Amino acid sequence: MLDDEMLESLEELLIASDMGVDTALRVSANIAEGRYGKRVSAREIKELLAAEVARIMEPVARPLPLYPKTPQVVLVVGVNGSGKTTTIGKLASQFRAAGKSVVIAAGDTFRAAAVEQLQIWGDRAGVPVLTAPEGSDPASLAFDAMTKAQAEGADLLMIDTAGRLQNRQDLMEELAKIVRVIRKKDPDAPHNTLLVLDATTGQNALRQVEIFRQVADVSGLVMTKLDGTAKGGVLVALADKFGLPIHAIGVGEQIDDLQPFDPEEFATALTGLEA
């Protein structure tokens, strides 16, 4: 029977999946509505839960929009270790495979490893990667990359950025400068600002969205490291709180492991957790 005890255990289960207290309570309340005190099986609860999760997630499941005007500038932000650089490599590879011409700017100039990683992805995908000497100004690299993308008639320019959150002011100024500089070439750029989040960081991902929305005009999310994590509930919390589109999810290391976000599939996987 759906009683207080059952609701409480449902809430605990949802909170354990990293959905966060607010969202977990809201989801539980929606499921209980009109059913309180009635006989429901564990199977039915799971089905109701999956339907509710899919309902919340459906509006945010949107691929990265592509615009007719080129080059489309995609600024990619996120903390170090979020899978940002890998995501750029995978997206560039996928766009390339779809017949788009892509230029990558390795704008995380303070991390040699990030630059090398992008060069490897670029070589694999046949995508040019613009680099600058270590520690040089990422804004001037972004400007050069924009110039090249325009001159070559590229469809997409993807710009990697630093992920240092220790000094937020510096990062804010750095991102603002990149935006200022590329707007000299195209007043509408960047056309997308993607925030890459590591799903395993759980509730911390909400905090990162808040911080990055202060420093950049975040237009959509890519969630990484969703393979083998029971912590997927954070996506529900993100959708519930911010409503930002989730353009793709990363479920592994291969190029094809960056996939479109499917709300039904996600809801089924999330609620497959044994109640």
Coordinates of N, CA and C in Angstrom, one line a residue, residues 13-245:
L13 N 15.4 6.6 -1.6 CA 15.9 5.9 -2.8 C 16.3 7.0 -3.9
L14 N 15.4 8.0 -4.0 CA 15.7 9.1 -5.0 C 16.8 10.0 -4.6
I15 N 16.9 10.3 -3.3 CA 17.9 11.1 -2.8 C 19.3 10.4 -2.9
A16 N 19.3 9.0 -2.7 CA 20.5 8.2 -2.9 C 21.0 8.2 -4.3
S17 N 20.0 8.4 -5.3 CA 20.4 8.5 -6.7 C 20.9 9.8 -7.1
D18 N 21.1 10.7 -6.1 CA 21.6 12.1 -6.3 C 20.6 13.0 -6.9
M19 N 19.4 12.8 -6.7 CA 18.3 13.6 -7.3 C 18.2 14.9 -6.4
G20 N 18.7 14.9 -5.2 CA 18.6 16.1 -4.4 C 17.3 16.1 -3.7
V21 N 17.2 16.7 -2.5 CA 16.1 16.6 -1.6 C 14.8 17.3 -2.3
D22 N 15.0 18.5 -2.8 CA 13.9 19.2 -3.4 C 13.2 18.4 -4.5
T23 N 14.0 18.0 -5.5 CA 13.4 17.2 -6.6 C 12.9 15.9 -6.2
A24 N 13.5 15.2 -5.3 CA 13.1 13.9 -4.8 C 11.7 14.0 -4.1
L25 N 11.5 15.1 -3.3 CA 10.2 15.3 -2.7 C 9.1 15.6 -3.7
R26 N 9.5 16.4 -4.7 CA 8.5 16.8 -5.7 C 8.1 15.6 -6.5
V27 N 9.0 14.8 -6.9 CA 8.7 13.6 -7.7 C 7.9 12.6 -6.9
S28 N 8.2 12.4 -5.6 CA 7.4 11.5 -4.8 C 6.0 12.0 -4.6
A29 N 5.9 13.3 -4.4 CA 4.5 13.9 -4.2 C 3.7 13.7 -5.5
N30 N 4.3 13.9 -6.6 CA 3.6 13.7 -7.9 C 3.1 12.2 -8.1
I31 N 3.9 11.3 -7.6 CA 3.6 9.9 -7.7 C 2.4 9.6 -6.7
A32 N 2.5 10.2 -5.5 CA 1.5 9.9 -4.5 C 0.2 10.5 -4.8
E33 N 0.1 11.5 -5.6 CA -1.1 12.2 -5.9 C -2.2 11.3 -6.4
G34 N -3.3 11.2 -5.7 CA -4.4 10.4 -6.2 C -4.2 8.9 -5.9
R35 N -3.1 8.5 -5.4 CA -2.8 7.1 -5.2 C -2.6 6.8 -3.7
Y36 N -2.5 7.8 -2.9 CA -2.2 7.6 -1.5 C -3.2 6.7 -0.8
G37 N -2.7 5.7 -0.1 CA -3.6 4.7 0.6 C -4.1 3.6 -0.3
K38 N -3.7 3.7 -1.6 CA -4.2 2.6 -2.5 C -3.1 1.5 -2.6
R39 N -3.6 0.4 -3.1 CA -2.7 -0.8 -3.3 C -1.9 -0.6 -4.5
V40 N -0.5 -0.5 -4.4 CA 0.3 -0.4 -5.6 C 1.5 -1.3 -5.4
S41 N 1.8 -2.0 -6.5 CA 3.0 -3.0 -6.4 C 4.3 -2.2 -6.6
A42 N 5.4 -2.9 -6.2 CA 6.7 -2.3 -6.4 C 6.9 -2.0 -7.9
R43 N 6.5 -2.9 -8.7 CA 6.6 -2.8 -10.2 C 5.9 -1.5 -10.6
E44 N 4.6 -1.3 -10.1 CA 3.9 -0.1 -10.5 C 4.6 1.2 -10.1
I45 N 5.1 1.1 -8.9 CA 5.9 2.3 -8.4 C 7.0 2.6 -9.4
K46 N 7.7 1.6 -9.8 CA 8.8 1.8 -10.7 C 8.4 2.4 -12.0
E47 N 7.2 1.9 -12.5 CA 6.7 2.4 -13.8 C 6.2 3.8 -13.6
L48 N 5.6 4.1 -12.5 CA 5.2 5.5 -12.3 C 6.4 6.5 -12.2
L49 N 7.4 6.0 -11.5 CA 8.6 6.8 -11.3 C 9.3 7.0 -12.7
A50 N 9.4 5.9 -13.5 CA 10.0 6.1 -14.8 C 9.2 7.1 -15.7
A51 N 7.9 7.0 -15.6 CA 7.1 8.0 -16.4 C 7.3 9.4 -15.9
E52 N 7.4 9.6 -14.6 CA 7.6 10.9 -14.0 C 8.9 11.5 -14.4
V53 N 10.0 10.6 -14.3 CA 11.3 11.1 -14.7 C 11.4 11.4 -16.2
A54 N 10.8 10.6 -17.0 CA 10.8 10.8 -18.4 C 10.0 12.2 -18.7
R55 N 9.0 12.4 -18.0 CA 8.2 13.7 -18.2 C 9.0 14.9 -17.9
I56 N 9.8 14.8 -16.8 CA 10.7 15.9 -16.4 C 11.8 16.1 -17.4
M57 N 12.3 15.0 -17.9 CA 13.5 15.0 -18.8 C 13.2 15.3 -20.2
E58 N 12.0 15.0 -20.7 CA 11.7 15.2 -22.1 C 12.0 16.6 -22.7
P59 N 11.5 17.7 -21.9 CA 11.8 19.0 -22.5 C 13.3 19.4 -22.6
V60 N 14.2 18.7 -21.9 CA 15.6 19.1 -21.9 C 16.4 18.2 -22.9
A61 N 15.7 17.2 -23.4 CA 16.5 16.3 -24.3 C 16.5 16.9 -25.7
R62 N 17.5 17.7 -26.0 CA 17.6 18.4 -27.3 C 19.0 18.3 -27.9
P63 N 19.1 17.9 -29.1 CA 20.5 17.9 -29.7 C 21.0 19.3 -29.8
L64 N 22.3 19.4 -30.0 CA 22.9 20.7 -30.2 C 22.3 21.4 -31.5
P65 N 21.7 22.5 -31.4 CA 21.1 23.1 -32.6 C 22.2 23.6 -33.5
L66 N 22.0 23.3 -34.8 CA 22.9 23.7 -35.9 C 22.2 24.9 -36.6
Y67 N 23.0 25.9 -36.9 CA 22.4 27.1 -37.5 C 23.0 27.2 -39.0
P68 N 22.2 27.9 -39.8 CA 22.6 28.0 -41.2 C 23.9 28.9 -41.4
K69 N 24.0 29.9 -40.5 CA 25.1 30.8 -40.6 C 26.4 30.1 -40.1
T70 N 27.4 30.3 -40.9 CA 28.7 29.7 -40.5 C 29.8 30.7 -40.4
P71 N 30.9 30.5 -39.7 CA 31.1 29.4 -38.8 C 30.2 29.5 -37.5
Q72 N 29.7 28.4 -37.1 CA 28.9 28.4 -35.8 C 30.0 28.2 -34.7
V73 N 30.0 29.1 -33.8 CA 31.0 29.1 -32.8 C 30.5 28.5 -31.5
V74 N 31.1 27.4 -31.1 CA 30.7 26.6 -29.9 C 31.8 26.8 -28.8
L75 N 31.5 27.5 -27.8 CA 32.4 27.7 -26.7 C 32.1 26.6 -25.7
V76 N 33.2 25.9 -25.2 CA 33.0 24.8 -24.3 C 33.7 25.1 -23.0
V77 N 32.9 25.0 -21.9 CA 33.4 25.4 -20.6 C 33.2 24.2 -19.7
G78 N 33.9 24.2 -18.5 CA 33.7 23.1 -17.6 C 35.0 23.0 -16.7
V79 N 34.9 22.4 -15.6 CA 36.1 22.2 -14.7 C 37.0 21.2 -15.3
N80 N 38.3 21.3 -14.9 CA 39.3 20.3 -15.3 C 38.8 18.9 -14.7
G81 N 38.9 17.9 -15.6 CA 38.5 16.6 -15.2 C 37.1 16.2 -15.4
S82 N 36.3 17.2 -16.0 CA 34.9 16.9 -16.3 C 34.7 16.1 -17.6
G83 N 35.8 16.0 -18.4 CA 35.7 15.3 -19.7 C 35.4 16.3 -20.8
K84 N 35.8 17.6 -20.5 CA 35.5 18.7 -21.5 C 36.3 18.5 -22.8
T85 N 37.6 18.2 -22.6 CA 38.5 18.1 -23.8 C 38.1 16.9 -24.7
T86 N 37.8 15.8 -24.0 CA 37.3 14.5 -24.7 C 36.0 14.8 -25.4
T87 N 35.1 15.5 -24.8 CA 33.8 15.9 -25.4 C 34.0 16.7 -26.6
I88 N 34.9 17.6 -26.6 CA 35.2 18.4 -27.8 C 35.7 17.5 -29.0
G89 N 36.6 16.6 -28.6 CA 37.1 15.7 -29.6 C 36.0 14.8 -30.2
K90 N 35.2 14.3 -29.3 CA 34.1 13.4 -29.8 C 33.1 14.2 -30.7
L91 N 32.7 15.4 -30.2 CA 31.7 16.2 -31.0 C 32.3 16.5 -32.3
A92 N 33.6 17.0 -32.3 CA 34.2 17.3 -33.6 C 34.2 16.1 -34.6
S93 N 34.5 14.9 -34.0 CA 34.6 13.7 -34.8 C 33.2 13.4 -35.4
Q94 N 32.2 13.6 -34.6 CA 30.8 13.2 -35.0 C 30.4 14.2 -36.1
F95 N 30.7 15.5 -35.9 CA 30.3 16.5 -36.9 C 31.0 16.3 -38.2
R96 N 32.3 15.9 -38.1 CA 33.1 15.6 -39.2 C 32.5 14.5 -40.0
A97 N 32.2 13.4 -39.3 CA 31.6 12.2 -39.9 C 30.2 12.5 -40.6
A98 N 29.6 13.6 -40.1 CA 28.3 14.0 -40.7 C 28.5 15.0 -41.8
G99 N 29.8 15.1 -42.2 CA 30.1 16.0 -43.4 C 30.3 17.4 -43.1
K100 N 30.4 17.8 -41.8 CA 30.6 19.2 -41.5 C 32.1 19.5 -41.4
S101 N 32.6 20.7 -41.8 CA 34.0 21.0 -41.6 C 34.1 21.7 -40.2
V102 N 35.1 21.3 -39.5 CA 35.2 21.8 -38.1 C 36.7 22.3 -37.9
V103 N 36.8 23.3 -37.1 CA 38.1 23.8 -36.6 C 38.0 23.8 -35.1
I104 N 39.1 23.3 -34.4 CA 39.2 23.3 -33.0 C 40.2 24.3 -32.5
A105 N 39.9 25.1 -31.5 CA 40.9 26.0 -30.9 C 41.2 25.4 -29.5
A106 N 42.5 25.0 -29.3 CA 42.9 24.5 -28.0 C 43.1 25.6 -27.0
G107 N 42.0 26.2 -26.5 CA 42.1 27.4 -25.7 C 42.5 27.2 -24.2
D108 N 42.7 25.9 -23.8 CA 43.1 25.7 -22.4 C 44.7 25.7 -22.5
T109 N 45.2 26.9 -22.8 CA 46.6 27.0 -23.1 C 47.6 26.7 -21.9
F110 N 47.0 26.7 -20.7 CA 47.9 26.5 -19.5 C 48.1 25.0 -19.3
R111 N 47.3 24.2 -20.0 CA 47.4 22.7 -19.7 C 47.9 22.0 -21.0
A112 N 49.2 21.7 -21.0 CA 49.8 21.1 -22.2 C 49.1 19.8 -22.5
A113 N 48.6 19.1 -21.4 CA 48.0 17.8 -21.7 C 46.7 17.9 -22.4
A114 N 45.9 19.0 -22.1 CA 44.7 19.3 -22.8 C 44.9 19.5 -24.3
V115 N 46.0 20.3 -24.6 CA 46.3 20.6 -25.9 C 46.7 19.4 -26.7
E116 N 47.5 18.6 -26.1 CA 48.0 17.3 -26.7 C 46.8 16.4 -27.0
Q117 N 45.9 16.3 -26.0 CA 44.7 15.4 -26.2 C 43.9 15.9 -27.4
L118 N 43.7 17.2 -27.5 CA 42.9 17.7 -28.6 C 43.6 17.4 -30.0
Q119 N 44.9 17.5 -30.0 CA 45.7 17.2 -31.2 C 45.5 15.8 -31.6
I120 N 45.5 14.9 -30.6 CA 45.3 13.4 -30.9 C 43.9 13.2 -31.5
W121 N 42.9 13.8 -30.9 CA 41.5 13.7 -31.4 C 41.4 14.3 -32.8
G122 N 42.0 15.5 -33.0 CA 42.0 16.2 -34.3 C 42.6 15.3 -35.4
D123 N 43.8 14.7 -35.1 CA 44.4 13.8 -36.0 C 43.5 12.7 -36.4
R124 N 42.9 12.1 -35.4 CA 42.0 10.9 -35.7 C 40.8 11.3 -36.5
A125 N 40.3 12.5 -36.3 CA 39.1 12.9 -37.0 C 39.3 13.7 -38.2
G126 N 40.6 14.1 -38.5 CA 40.9 14.9 -39.6 C 40.4 16.3 -39.4
V127 N 40.5 16.8 -38.2 CA 40.1 18.2 -37.9 C 41.3 19.0 -37.5
P128 N 41.5 20.2 -38.1 CA 42.6 21.0 -37.7 C 42.4 21.6 -36.3
V129 N 43.5 21.5 -35.5 CA 43.5 22.0 -34.1 C 44.5 23.1 -34.0
L130 N 44.0 24.3 -33.7 CA 44.9 25.5 -33.6 C 45.4 25.5 -32.1
T131 N 46.7 25.7 -32.0 CA 47.3 25.8 -30.7 C 48.1 27.0 -30.5
A132 N 48.5 27.4 -29.3 CA 49.3 28.5 -29.0 C 50.3 28.1 -28.0
P133 N 51.5 28.8 -27.9 CA 52.5 28.4 -26.9 C 51.8 28.3 -25.5
E134 N 52.4 27.4 -24.7 CA 51.8 27.2 -23.3 C 51.8 28.5 -22.5
G135 N 50.6 28.7 -21.9 CA 50.4 29.9 -21.1 C 50.1 31.2 -21.9
S136 N 50.0 31.1 -23.2 CA 49.7 32.3 -23.9 C 48.2 32.7 -23.8
D137 N 47.9 33.8 -24.4 CA 46.5 34.4 -24.2 C 45.5 33.6 -25.0
P138 N 44.5 32.9 -24.4 CA 43.6 32.2 -25.1 C 42.7 33.0 -26.0
A139 N 42.5 34.3 -25.7 CA 41.6 35.1 -26.5 C 42.3 35.4 -27.9
S140 N 43.6 35.6 -27.9 CA 44.2 35.8 -29.2 C 44.2 34.5 -30.1
L141 N 44.3 33.4 -29.4 CA 44.2 32.1 -30.1 C 42.7 32.0 -30.7
A142 N 41.7 32.3 -29.9 CA 40.4 32.3 -30.3 C 40.1 33.2 -31.5
F143 N 40.8 34.3 -31.5 CA 40.7 35.3 -32.6 C 41.3 34.7 -33.9
D144 N 42.5 34.1 -33.7 CA 43.1 33.5 -34.9 C 42.3 32.3 -35.5
A145 N 41.7 31.6 -34.5 CA 40.9 30.4 -34.9 C 39.6 30.9 -35.7
M146 N 39.1 32.0 -35.2 CA 37.9 32.5 -35.8 C 38.2 33.0 -37.2
T147 N 39.4 33.7 -37.4 CA 39.8 34.1 -38.7 C 40.0 33.0 -39.6
K148 N 40.6 31.9 -39.1 CA 40.9 30.7 -40.0 C 39.5 30.1 -40.4
A149 N 38.6 29.9 -39.4 CA 37.4 29.3 -39.6 C 36.6 30.0 -40.7
Q150 N 36.6 31.4 -40.6 CA 35.9 32.2 -41.6 C 36.6 32.1 -43.0
A151 N 37.9 32.2 -43.0 CA 38.6 32.1 -44.3 C 38.4 30.8 -45.0
E152 N 38.3 29.7 -44.2 CA 38.2 28.4 -44.8 C 36.7 28.0 -45.0
G153 N 35.8 28.9 -44.6 CA 34.4 28.5 -44.7 C 33.9 27.3 -43.9
A154 N 34.6 27.2 -42.7 CA 34.2 26.1 -41.8 C 32.8 26.2 -41.3
D155 N 32.2 25.1 -41.1 CA 30.8 25.1 -40.5 C 30.8 25.3 -39.0
L156 N 31.8 24.8 -38.3 CA 31.9 24.9 -36.9 C 33.2 25.2 -36.4
L157 N 33.3 26.1 -35.3 CA 34.5 26.4 -34.6 C 34.2 26.0 -33.2
M158 N 35.0 25.1 -32.6 CA 34.9 24.7 -31.2 C 36.0 25.2 -30.4
I159 N 35.7 25.9 -29.4 CA 36.8 26.5 -28.6 C 36.9 25.9 -27.2
D160 N 38.0 25.3 -26.8 CA 38.2 24.8 -25.5 C 38.6 25.9 -24.6
T161 N 38.3 25.8 -23.3 CA 38.6 26.9 -22.4 C 39.2 26.3 -21.1
A162 N 39.8 27.2 -20.3 CA 40.4 26.8 -19.1 C 39.3 26.3 -18.1
G163 N 39.7 25.4 -17.2 CA 38.7 24.9 -16.3 C 39.1 25.2 -14.8
R164 N 39.8 26.3 -14.6 CA 40.3 26.6 -13.3 C 39.3 27.4 -12.5
L165 N 38.7 26.7 -11.5 CA 37.7 27.5 -10.7 C 38.2 28.1 -9.5
Q166 N 39.5 27.8 -9.2 CA 40.1 28.3 -7.9 C 40.0 29.8 -7.8
N167 N 40.4 30.4 -9.0 CA 40.3 31.9 -9.0 C 39.2 32.2 -10.0
R168 N 38.0 32.4 -9.5 CA 36.8 32.6 -10.4 C 36.9 33.9 -11.2
Q169 N 37.5 34.9 -10.5 CA 37.6 36.2 -11.2 C 38.4 36.1 -12.4
D170 N 39.6 35.4 -12.3 CA 40.5 35.3 -13.5 C 39.7 34.6 -14.6
L171 N 39.1 33.5 -14.3 CA 38.4 32.7 -15.3 C 37.3 33.5 -15.9
M172 N 36.6 34.3 -15.1 CA 35.5 35.1 -15.6 C 36.0 36.1 -16.7
E173 N 37.2 36.7 -16.3 CA 37.8 37.7 -17.2 C 38.3 37.1 -18.5
E174 N 38.9 35.9 -18.3 CA 39.4 35.2 -19.5 C 38.3 34.8 -20.5
L175 N 37.2 34.3 -19.9 CA 36.1 33.9 -20.8 C 35.4 35.1 -21.4
A176 N 35.3 36.2 -20.6 CA 34.7 37.4 -21.1 C 35.6 38.0 -22.3
K177 N 36.9 37.9 -22.1 CA 37.8 38.4 -23.2 C 37.7 37.6 -24.4
I178 N 37.6 36.2 -24.3 CA 37.4 35.4 -25.5 C 36.1 35.8 -26.2
V179 N 35.1 36.0 -25.5 CA 33.8 36.4 -26.1 C 33.9 37.7 -26.8
R180 N 34.5 38.7 -26.1 CA 34.7 40.0 -26.7 C 35.4 40.0 -28.0
V181 N 36.5 39.2 -28.0 CA 37.4 39.1 -29.2 C 36.7 38.4 -30.4
I182 N 36.0 37.3 -30.1 CA 35.3 36.7 -31.3 C 34.1 37.5 -31.8
R183 N 33.6 38.3 -30.9 CA 32.4 39.2 -31.3 C 32.9 40.3 -32.3
K184 N 34.2 40.6 -32.3 CA 34.7 41.5 -33.3 C 34.5 40.9 -34.7
K185 N 34.6 39.6 -34.7 CA 34.5 38.9 -36.0 C 33.0 38.6 -36.3
D186 N 32.2 38.3 -35.3 CA 30.8 38.0 -35.5 C 30.1 38.4 -34.2
P187 N 29.3 39.4 -34.3 CA 28.6 40.0 -33.1 C 27.7 39.0 -32.4
D188 N 27.3 37.9 -33.1 CA 26.3 36.9 -32.5 C 27.1 35.8 -31.9
A189 N 28.4 35.7 -32.0 CA 29.1 34.6 -31.4 C 29.3 34.8 -29.9
P190 N 29.6 33.8 -29.1 CA 29.4 32.3 -29.5 C 27.9 32.0 -29.6
H191 N 27.7 31.1 -30.6 CA 26.3 30.7 -30.8 C 25.8 29.7 -29.8
N192 N 26.7 28.9 -29.3 CA 26.4 28.0 -28.2 C 27.5 28.0 -27.1
T193 N 27.1 27.9 -25.9 CA 28.1 27.8 -24.8 C 27.7 26.5 -24.1
L194 N 28.6 25.5 -24.3 CA 28.3 24.2 -23.7 C 29.0 24.0 -22.4
L195 N 28.3 23.6 -21.4 CA 28.9 23.3 -20.1 C 29.0 21.8 -20.0
V196 N 30.2 21.3 -19.8 CA 30.4 19.8 -19.7 C 30.5 19.5 -18.2
L197 N 29.7 18.6 -17.7 CA 29.6 18.2 -16.3 C 29.8 16.7 -16.2
D198 N 30.6 16.3 -15.1 CA 30.8 15.0 -14.8 C 29.7 14.5 -13.9
A199 N 28.9 13.5 -14.3 CA 27.7 13.1 -13.6 C 28.1 12.5 -12.2
T200 N 29.3 11.9 -12.1 CA 29.7 11.3 -10.8 C 29.9 12.3 -9.7
T201 N 30.0 13.6 -10.1 CA 30.1 14.6 -9.0 C 28.8 14.9 -8.3
G202 N 27.7 14.3 -8.7 CA 26.5 14.4 -8.0 C 26.0 15.8 -7.8
Q203 N 25.6 16.2 -6.6 CA 25.0 17.5 -6.3 C 26.0 18.6 -6.6
N204 N 27.3 18.3 -6.6 CA 28.2 19.4 -6.9 C 28.0 19.9 -8.4
A205 N 27.4 19.1 -9.2 CA 27.1 19.5 -10.6 C 26.2 20.7 -10.6
L206 N 25.3 20.8 -9.7 CA 24.3 21.9 -9.6 C 25.1 23.2 -9.3
R207 N 26.0 23.1 -8.4 CA 26.9 24.2 -8.0 C 27.7 24.7 -9.2
Q208 N 28.2 23.8 -10.0 CA 29.0 24.1 -11.1 C 28.1 24.9 -12.2
V209 N 26.9 24.5 -12.3 CA 26.0 25.2 -13.3 C 25.8 26.6 -12.8
E210 N 25.6 26.8 -11.5 CA 25.4 28.1 -10.9 C 26.6 29.0 -11.2
I211 N 27.8 28.4 -10.9 CA 29.1 29.2 -11.1 C 29.3 29.6 -12.6
F212 N 29.2 28.6 -13.4 CA 29.4 28.8 -14.9 C 28.4 29.7 -15.5
R213 N 27.2 29.7 -15.0 CA 26.2 30.6 -15.5 C 26.5 32.1 -15.2
Q214 N 27.3 32.2 -14.1 CA 27.7 33.6 -13.8 C 28.9 34.1 -14.7
V215 N 29.7 33.1 -15.1 CA 30.9 33.5 -15.9 C 30.6 33.4 -17.4
A216 N 29.6 32.6 -17.8 CA 29.4 32.5 -19.3 C 27.9 32.2 -19.5
D217 N 27.4 32.5 -20.7 CA 26.0 32.4 -21.0 C 25.7 31.0 -21.4
V218 N 25.7 30.1 -20.4 CA 25.6 28.6 -20.7 C 24.2 28.4 -21.4
S219 N 24.3 27.7 -22.6 CA 23.1 27.5 -23.4 C 22.7 26.0 -23.4
G220 N 23.6 25.1 -22.9 CA 23.3 23.7 -22.9 C 24.3 22.9 -22.2
L221 N 24.0 21.6 -21.9 CA 24.9 20.8 -21.1 C 25.2 19.5 -21.9
V222 N 26.4 19.0 -21.5 CA 26.8 17.7 -21.9 C 27.2 16.9 -20.6
M223 N 26.6 15.8 -20.4 CA 26.8 15.1 -19.1 C 27.8 13.9 -19.5
T224 N 28.9 13.8 -18.8 CA 29.9 12.7 -19.0 C 29.9 11.7 -17.9
K225 N 30.5 10.6 -18.1 CA 30.8 9.6 -17.1 C 29.5 9.0 -16.5
L226 N 28.5 8.8 -17.4 CA 27.2 8.2 -17.0 C 27.3 6.7 -17.1
D227 N 28.4 6.2 -17.4 CA 28.5 4.7 -17.5 C 28.7 4.1 -16.1
G228 N 27.9 3.2 -15.8 CA 28.0 2.5 -14.6 C 27.9 3.3 -13.3
T229 N 27.1 4.4 -13.4 CA 26.9 5.2 -12.2 C 25.5 5.2 -11.8
A230 N 25.2 4.9 -10.5 CA 23.8 4.9 -10.0 C 23.5 6.4 -9.7
K231 N 24.3 7.3 -10.0 CA 24.1 8.7 -9.6 C 23.5 9.5 -10.6
G232 N 22.8 8.9 -11.6 CA 22.2 9.6 -12.7 C 21.1 10.6 -12.3
G233 N 20.6 10.5 -11.0 CA 19.5 11.3 -10.5 C 19.9 12.8 -10.6
V234 N 21.2 13.1 -10.6 CA 21.5 14.5 -10.7 C 21.0 15.2 -11.9
L235 N 20.9 14.4 -13.0 CA 20.3 15.0 -14.3 C 18.9 15.4 -14.1
V236 N 18.2 14.7 -13.2 CA 16.8 15.1 -13.0 C 16.7 16.4 -12.2
A237 N 17.7 16.4 -11.2 CA 17.8 17.7 -10.4 C 18.1 18.9 -11.3
L238 N 19.1 18.7 -12.2 CA 19.5 19.7 -13.1 C 18.3 20.2 -14.0
A239 N 17.6 19.2 -14.5 CA 16.4 19.5 -15.4 C 15.4 20.3 -14.6
D240 N 15.1 19.8 -13.4 CA 14.1 20.4 -12.6 C 14.5 21.8 -12.2
K241 N 15.7 22.0 -11.9 CA 16.2 23.3 -11.3 C 16.5 24.4 -12.4
F242 N 17.2 23.9 -13.5 CA 17.6 24.9 -14.5 C 17.0 24.8 -15.8
G243 N 16.5 23.6 -16.2 CA 15.8 23.4 -17.5 C 16.7 23.7 -18.7
L244 N 18.0 23.5 -18.5 CA 18.9 23.7 -19.6 C 18.9 22.4 -20.5
P245 N 19.0 22.6 -21.8 CA 19.0 21.4 -22.7 C 20.2 20.5 -22.4

